[in-house]
Amino acid sequence: MAAQNNKEVDALVEKITGLHAAIAKLPSLSPSPAVDALFTELVTACVPPSPVDVTKLGPEAQEMREGLIRLCSEAEGKLEAHYSDMLAAFDNPLDHLGMFPYYSNYINLSKLEYELLARYVPGGIAPARVAFIGSGPLPFSSFVLAARHLPDTMFDNYDLCGAANDRASKLFRADTDVGARMSFHTADVADLAGELAKYDVVFLAALVGMAAEDKAKVIAHLGAHMADGAALVVRSAHGARGFLYPIVDPQDITLGGFEVLAVCHPDDDVVNSVIIAQKSKDVHVSGLRSGRAGGVQSAPATVPVVSPPCRFGEMVADMTQKREEFANAEVAF
């Protein structure tokens, strides 16, 4: 079985390496038939369940993966900017969001995140104010959450890119409900401090902090400034999907000052994994004790399982498990 898995992993890495080489040679990553075809092939290769653990690949494959994630990030930004400009030409852009080819994925991802928050944050959630870090030129997640799940919540969207925020704000100009609850701020998360304490929930986009150490720094910064009891939603990746997006080590979330409540690895067209955590006064100490420093498992041993109506996969794991168990994700229920 191990030999079969090794062959499968080797074949996948070889395929992904070839696609990376082809994508890197493209003269531009702006939407075009050539760009669309290569990224469609890449996503098709990465989405099915796979035994690959991208964190354990050799140095050459790791370098390729890091480069590929950067290319994916650039291409995603260009695709979103392209469609944001198209949508802005309509009298009410929000009536035409279905033009974006992956809009349904955002609907499903936001539904999953909301259901996980409602189920696993003690006492449930009714946030007055939410922050989305890394909202981009097409803030679909904030829109879907505001329109479908959080009708009374104010949303502050943060992005490094002023042009992205300009594009995003134009999409809401004709909407008196959701538009009135959306604001956009051009800022680096590292420069946010006191304002983070006013949010009941903070969402961290998958591509904020692409390298593991950068992601850990962002999470630690949020842990230092978010209010006690506030929830954090972190988007990660699992299996071969780790060639498309960064994988977040749950221990980095614990060490950042949070209690991790649940992890969900979807097995359908929702590409990102979702980690739900909560800021707590004393969790950092207990996290250090139960994590890398002492090995004492002080958190509950139960594994929270996502139950219907959530259809997004059985891989929901409690954060008391070791890093290897998260990487392999071979949890049977």
Coordinates of C-alpha atoms in Angstrom, one line a residue:
M1 CA 0.0 0.0 0.0
A2 CA 2.9 2.4 0.9
A3 CA 4.6 1.6 -2.4
Q4 CA 1.3 2.3 -4.3
N5 CA 0.9 5.6 -2.4
N6 CA 4.5 6.5 -3.2
K7 CA 3.9 5.9 -6.9
E8 CA 0.7 7.9 -6.8
V9 CA 2.5 10.8 -5.0
D10 CA 5.5 10.7 -7.4
A11 CA 3.2 10.8 -10.4
L12 CA 1.2 13.7 -9.0
V13 CA 4.4 15.7 -8.1
E14 CA 5.7 15.1 -11.6
K15 CA 2.5 16.3 -13.2
I16 CA 2.3 19.4 -10.9
T17 CA 6.0 20.2 -11.7
G18 CA 5.2 20.1 -15.4
L19 CA 2.3 22.4 -15.0
H20 CA 4.3 24.8 -12.8
A21 CA 7.0 25.0 -15.6
A22 CA 4.3 25.7 -18.2
I23 CA 2.6 28.3 -16.1
A24 CA 5.9 30.0 -15.3
K25 CA 6.6 30.4 -19.0
L26 CA 3.4 32.2 -19.7
P27 CA 4.0 35.8 -20.8
S28 CA 1.1 37.0 -18.6
L29 CA -1.1 35.6 -16.0
S30 CA -4.1 37.7 -17.0
P31 CA -7.2 35.7 -18.1
S32 CA -6.7 34.2 -21.5
P33 CA -7.5 30.8 -23.1
A34 CA -3.9 29.5 -22.4
V35 CA -3.9 30.8 -18.8
D36 CA -7.4 29.4 -18.1
A37 CA -6.6 26.0 -19.6
L38 CA -3.4 25.5 -17.5
F39 CA -5.0 26.6 -14.2
T40 CA -8.1 24.4 -14.9
E41 CA -5.8 21.5 -15.4
L42 CA -3.9 22.3 -12.2
V43 CA -7.0 22.6 -10.1
T44 CA -8.4 19.4 -11.6
A45 CA -5.1 17.6 -10.6
C46 CA -5.1 19.0 -7.1
V47 CA -8.7 18.8 -5.9
P48 CA -9.3 15.0 -5.7
P49 CA -8.3 13.2 -2.4
S50 CA -4.6 12.4 -2.4
P51 CA -2.1 10.7 0.0
V52 CA 0.5 13.4 -0.7
D53 CA 1.8 15.4 2.3
V54 CA 3.2 18.5 0.8
T55 CA 5.0 19.5 4.0
K56 CA 7.2 16.4 3.6
L57 CA 8.3 16.9 0.0
G58 CA 12.0 17.2 -0.8
P59 CA 13.6 20.7 -1.1
E60 CA 13.3 20.9 -4.9
A61 CA 9.6 20.0 -4.8
Q62 CA 9.0 22.4 -1.9
E63 CA 10.7 25.2 -3.8
M64 CA 8.4 24.4 -6.8
R65 CA 5.3 24.4 -4.6
E66 CA 6.2 27.8 -3.1
G67 CA 6.7 29.3 -6.5
L68 CA 3.4 27.7 -7.7
I69 CA 1.4 29.2 -4.8
R70 CA 2.8 32.6 -5.7
L71 CA 1.8 32.2 -9.3
C72 CA -1.6 31.0 -8.3
S73 CA -1.9 34.1 -6.1
E74 CA -1.0 36.4 -8.9
A75 CA -3.3 34.8 -11.3
E76 CA -6.2 34.8 -8.9
G77 CA -5.7 38.5 -8.3
K78 CA -5.7 39.2 -12.0
L79 CA -8.8 37.1 -12.6
E80 CA -10.7 38.8 -9.8
A81 CA -9.6 42.3 -11.0
H82 CA -10.8 41.4 -14.5
Y83 CA -14.2 40.2 -13.3
S84 CA -14.6 43.1 -10.8
D85 CA -14.1 45.6 -13.7
M86 CA -16.7 43.7 -15.8
L87 CA -19.2 43.6 -12.9
A88 CA -18.7 47.3 -12.2
A89 CA -20.1 48.2 -15.6
F90 CA -23.6 47.1 -14.5
D91 CA -26.1 49.4 -12.8
N92 CA -26.2 47.0 -9.8
P93 CA -23.2 44.7 -10.0
L94 CA -24.4 42.5 -7.1
D95 CA -27.2 41.2 -9.4
H96 CA -24.6 39.7 -11.7
L97 CA -22.1 38.0 -9.4
G98 CA -22.9 34.6 -11.0
M99 CA -20.8 35.7 -14.0
F100 CA -17.7 34.8 -12.0
P101 CA -16.9 31.2 -12.8
Y102 CA -16.2 30.2 -9.2
Y103 CA -18.9 32.2 -7.4
S104 CA -20.7 29.0 -6.3
N105 CA -17.5 27.9 -4.5
Y106 CA -17.6 31.1 -2.4
I107 CA -21.2 30.5 -1.6
N108 CA -20.4 27.0 -0.4
L109 CA -17.3 28.1 1.5
S110 CA -19.0 30.9 3.3
K111 CA -21.9 28.6 4.2
L112 CA -19.5 26.1 5.6
E113 CA -17.6 28.8 7.6
Y114 CA -20.8 30.2 9.1
E115 CA -22.1 26.7 10.1
L116 CA -18.8 25.8 11.7
L117 CA -18.8 29.1 13.7
A118 CA -22.4 28.6 14.8
R119 CA -21.7 25.0 15.8
Y120 CA -18.3 25.3 17.5
V121 CA -18.0 28.8 19.0
P122 CA -19.4 28.5 22.6
G123 CA -22.7 30.2 22.8
G124 CA -23.0 30.6 19.1
I125 CA -22.3 33.8 17.1
A126 CA -24.2 37.0 16.5
P127 CA -21.4 39.3 15.6
A128 CA -21.9 43.1 15.6
R129 CA -18.7 43.7 13.6
V130 CA -16.6 41.4 11.5
A131 CA -13.2 41.9 9.9
F132 CA -12.1 40.2 6.7
I133 CA -8.3 40.4 6.2
G134 CA -7.2 40.0 2.5
S135 CA -10.6 40.8 0.9
G136 CA -9.3 41.6 -2.6
P137 CA -11.1 43.2 -5.6
L138 CA -14.0 40.7 -5.4
P139 CA -15.0 40.4 -1.7
F140 CA -17.4 37.5 -2.3
S141 CA -17.0 36.0 1.1
S142 CA -18.0 39.2 2.9
F143 CA -20.9 39.7 0.5
V144 CA -22.2 36.1 0.9
L145 CA -21.9 36.2 4.7
A146 CA -23.6 39.6 4.9
A147 CA -26.4 38.8 2.5
R148 CA -27.2 35.2 3.5
H149 CA -25.9 34.5 7.0
L150 CA -25.2 37.7 9.0
P151 CA -27.9 40.3 8.1
D152 CA -27.2 42.6 11.0
T153 CA -23.4 42.6 10.9
M154 CA -21.0 45.3 9.9
F155 CA -18.1 44.2 7.7
D156 CA -14.7 45.9 7.6
N157 CA -12.6 44.6 4.7
Y158 CA -8.9 45.0 4.7
D159 CA -6.5 44.7 1.8
L160 CA -2.9 45.8 1.1
C161 CA -3.9 47.0 -2.3
G162 CA -5.7 50.3 -2.7
A163 CA -6.7 49.5 -6.3
A164 CA -8.3 46.2 -5.0
N165 CA -10.4 48.2 -2.5
D166 CA -11.4 50.8 -5.1
R167 CA -12.7 48.0 -7.3
A168 CA -14.5 46.2 -4.5
S169 CA -16.2 49.3 -3.2
K170 CA -17.7 50.0 -6.7
L171 CA -19.5 46.7 -6.6
F172 CA -21.7 47.8 -3.6
R173 CA -22.5 51.4 -4.8
A174 CA -26.1 50.6 -5.7
D175 CA -27.0 48.4 -2.7
T176 CA -28.6 50.1 0.3
D177 CA -28.5 47.0 2.6
V178 CA -25.3 45.1 2.2
G179 CA -23.5 48.1 0.7
A180 CA -24.3 50.1 3.8
R181 CA -22.7 47.5 6.0
M182 CA -19.5 47.2 4.0
S183 CA -16.4 49.4 4.4
F184 CA -12.9 49.0 2.8
H185 CA -9.6 49.9 4.3
T186 CA -6.1 49.8 2.7
A187 CA -3.8 48.5 5.3
D188 CA -1.2 45.8 6.2
V189 CA -2.6 43.6 9.0
A190 CA 0.8 44.1 10.8
D191 CA -0.2 47.8 11.2
L192 CA -3.5 47.1 12.8
A193 CA -3.6 47.1 16.5
G194 CA -6.3 48.6 18.7
E195 CA -9.0 48.4 16.0
L196 CA -8.7 44.6 16.0
A197 CA -10.2 44.5 19.5
K198 CA -13.6 45.7 18.2
Y199 CA -14.3 42.6 16.1
D200 CA -16.3 39.6 17.2
V201 CA -15.0 37.5 14.3
V202 CA -11.9 37.9 12.1
F203 CA -11.6 36.0 8.8
L204 CA -8.0 35.5 7.5
A205 CA -7.9 34.9 3.7
A206 CA -5.8 31.9 2.5
L207 CA -3.2 34.1 0.7
V208 CA -2.4 36.5 3.5
G209 CA 1.0 35.3 4.6
M210 CA 2.0 32.8 2.0
A211 CA 5.1 31.4 3.7
A212 CA 4.5 29.4 6.9
E213 CA 6.5 31.8 9.0
D214 CA 4.7 34.8 7.6
K215 CA 1.3 33.2 8.4
A216 CA 2.4 32.4 11.9
K217 CA 3.5 36.0 12.4
V218 CA 0.1 37.3 11.2
I219 CA -1.8 34.9 13.5
A220 CA 0.4 35.9 16.5
H221 CA -0.3 39.5 15.7
L222 CA -4.0 38.9 15.7
G223 CA -3.7 36.9 18.9
A224 CA -2.0 39.9 20.6
H225 CA -4.7 42.4 19.6
M226 CA -8.0 40.6 19.2
A227 CA -10.5 40.7 22.1
D228 CA -10.8 37.8 24.4
G229 CA -13.6 35.5 23.2
A230 CA -13.5 36.7 19.6
A231 CA -13.5 34.0 16.9
L232 CA -10.8 33.6 14.2
V233 CA -11.5 31.8 10.9
V234 CA -8.4 30.7 9.1
R235 CA -8.4 29.3 5.6
S236 CA -5.9 26.5 4.9
A237 CA -5.5 23.6 2.5
H238 CA -5.1 19.8 2.7
G239 CA -3.6 17.1 0.6
A240 CA -2.8 18.0 -3.0
R241 CA -4.7 21.2 -2.5
G242 CA -1.6 22.4 -0.7
F243 CA -0.1 23.0 -4.1
L244 CA -2.7 25.8 -4.6
Y245 CA -2.8 27.4 -1.2
P246 CA -0.7 27.6 1.9
I247 CA -1.2 25.0 4.6
V248 CA -1.6 26.4 8.1
D249 CA -0.1 24.4 11.0
P250 CA -2.8 24.3 13.7
Q251 CA -0.1 24.5 16.3
D252 CA 0.8 27.9 15.0
I253 CA -2.7 29.0 15.8
T254 CA -2.5 27.6 19.3
L255 CA 0.8 29.2 19.9
G256 CA -0.6 32.5 18.5
G257 CA -2.9 32.7 21.5
F258 CA -6.0 30.9 20.4
E259 CA -7.9 27.7 21.3
V260 CA -8.6 25.8 18.1
L261 CA -12.1 24.5 18.1
A262 CA -12.4 22.6 14.9
V263 CA -10.7 21.9 11.5
C264 CA -12.7 20.9 8.4
H265 CA -11.2 19.5 5.2
P266 CA -13.9 19.6 2.5
D267 CA -13.9 16.8 0.0
D268 CA -15.8 18.6 -2.7
D269 CA -15.3 21.6 -4.9
V270 CA -14.6 23.9 -1.9
V271 CA -10.8 23.9 -2.2
N272 CA -9.9 25.5 1.2
S273 CA -9.9 23.9 4.5
V274 CA -11.3 25.9 7.4
I275 CA -10.0 26.2 10.9
I276 CA -12.2 27.8 13.7
A277 CA -10.4 29.2 16.7
Q278 CA -11.2 31.5 19.7
K279 CA -9.0 34.0 21.5
S280 CA -8.8 33.4 25.2
K281 CA -6.8 35.0 28.0
D282 CA -5.1 31.8 29.2
V283 CA -5.1 29.7 26.1
H284 CA -1.6 30.7 25.2
V285 CA -0.2 29.1 28.3
S286 CA -2.2 25.9 28.0
G287 CA -1.4 25.8 24.3
L288 CA 2.3 25.9 25.0
R289 CA 1.9 23.2 27.6
S290 CA -0.1 20.9 25.3
G291 CA 1.8 21.7 22.1
R292 CA 5.5 21.8 21.4
A293 CA 6.9 22.4 24.9
G294 CA 5.5 19.7 27.1
G295 CA 3.5 17.1 25.1
V296 CA 0.8 17.0 27.8
Q297 CA -2.6 16.8 26.1
S298 CA -4.8 19.1 28.3
A299 CA -7.6 19.8 25.8
P300 CA -10.7 17.6 25.3
A301 CA -10.0 14.4 23.4
T302 CA -13.3 14.4 21.5
V303 CA -13.2 15.1 17.8
P304 CA -16.0 17.5 16.6
V305 CA -17.6 16.1 13.5
V306 CA -19.5 18.3 11.1
S307 CA -23.0 16.8 10.8
P308 CA -25.9 17.5 8.4
P309 CA -26.9 19.9 6.9
C310 CA -23.2 20.5 6.3
R311 CA -22.2 18.3 3.4
F312 CA -18.5 19.3 3.3
G313 CA -16.6 16.3 4.4
E314 CA -15.9 14.1 7.3
M315 CA -12.4 15.3 8.0
V316 CA -13.1 17.5 11.1
A317 CA -10.4 17.1 13.7
D318 CA -9.8 18.4 17.2
M319 CA -6.6 20.4 17.7
T320 CA -5.2 18.1 20.4
Q321 CA -3.9 15.7 17.7
K322 CA -0.3 15.8 16.5
R323 CA 0.8 17.6 13.4
E324 CA 1.3 14.3 11.6
E325 CA -2.3 13.4 12.0
F326 CA -3.4 16.6 10.5
A327 CA -1.0 16.3 7.6
N328 CA -2.1 12.7 6.8
A329 CA -5.7 13.3 7.7
E330 CA -6.4 9.6 8.0
V331 CA -9.2 9.9 10.5
A332 CA -11.9 7.3 10.4
F333 CA -15.3 7.8 11.8

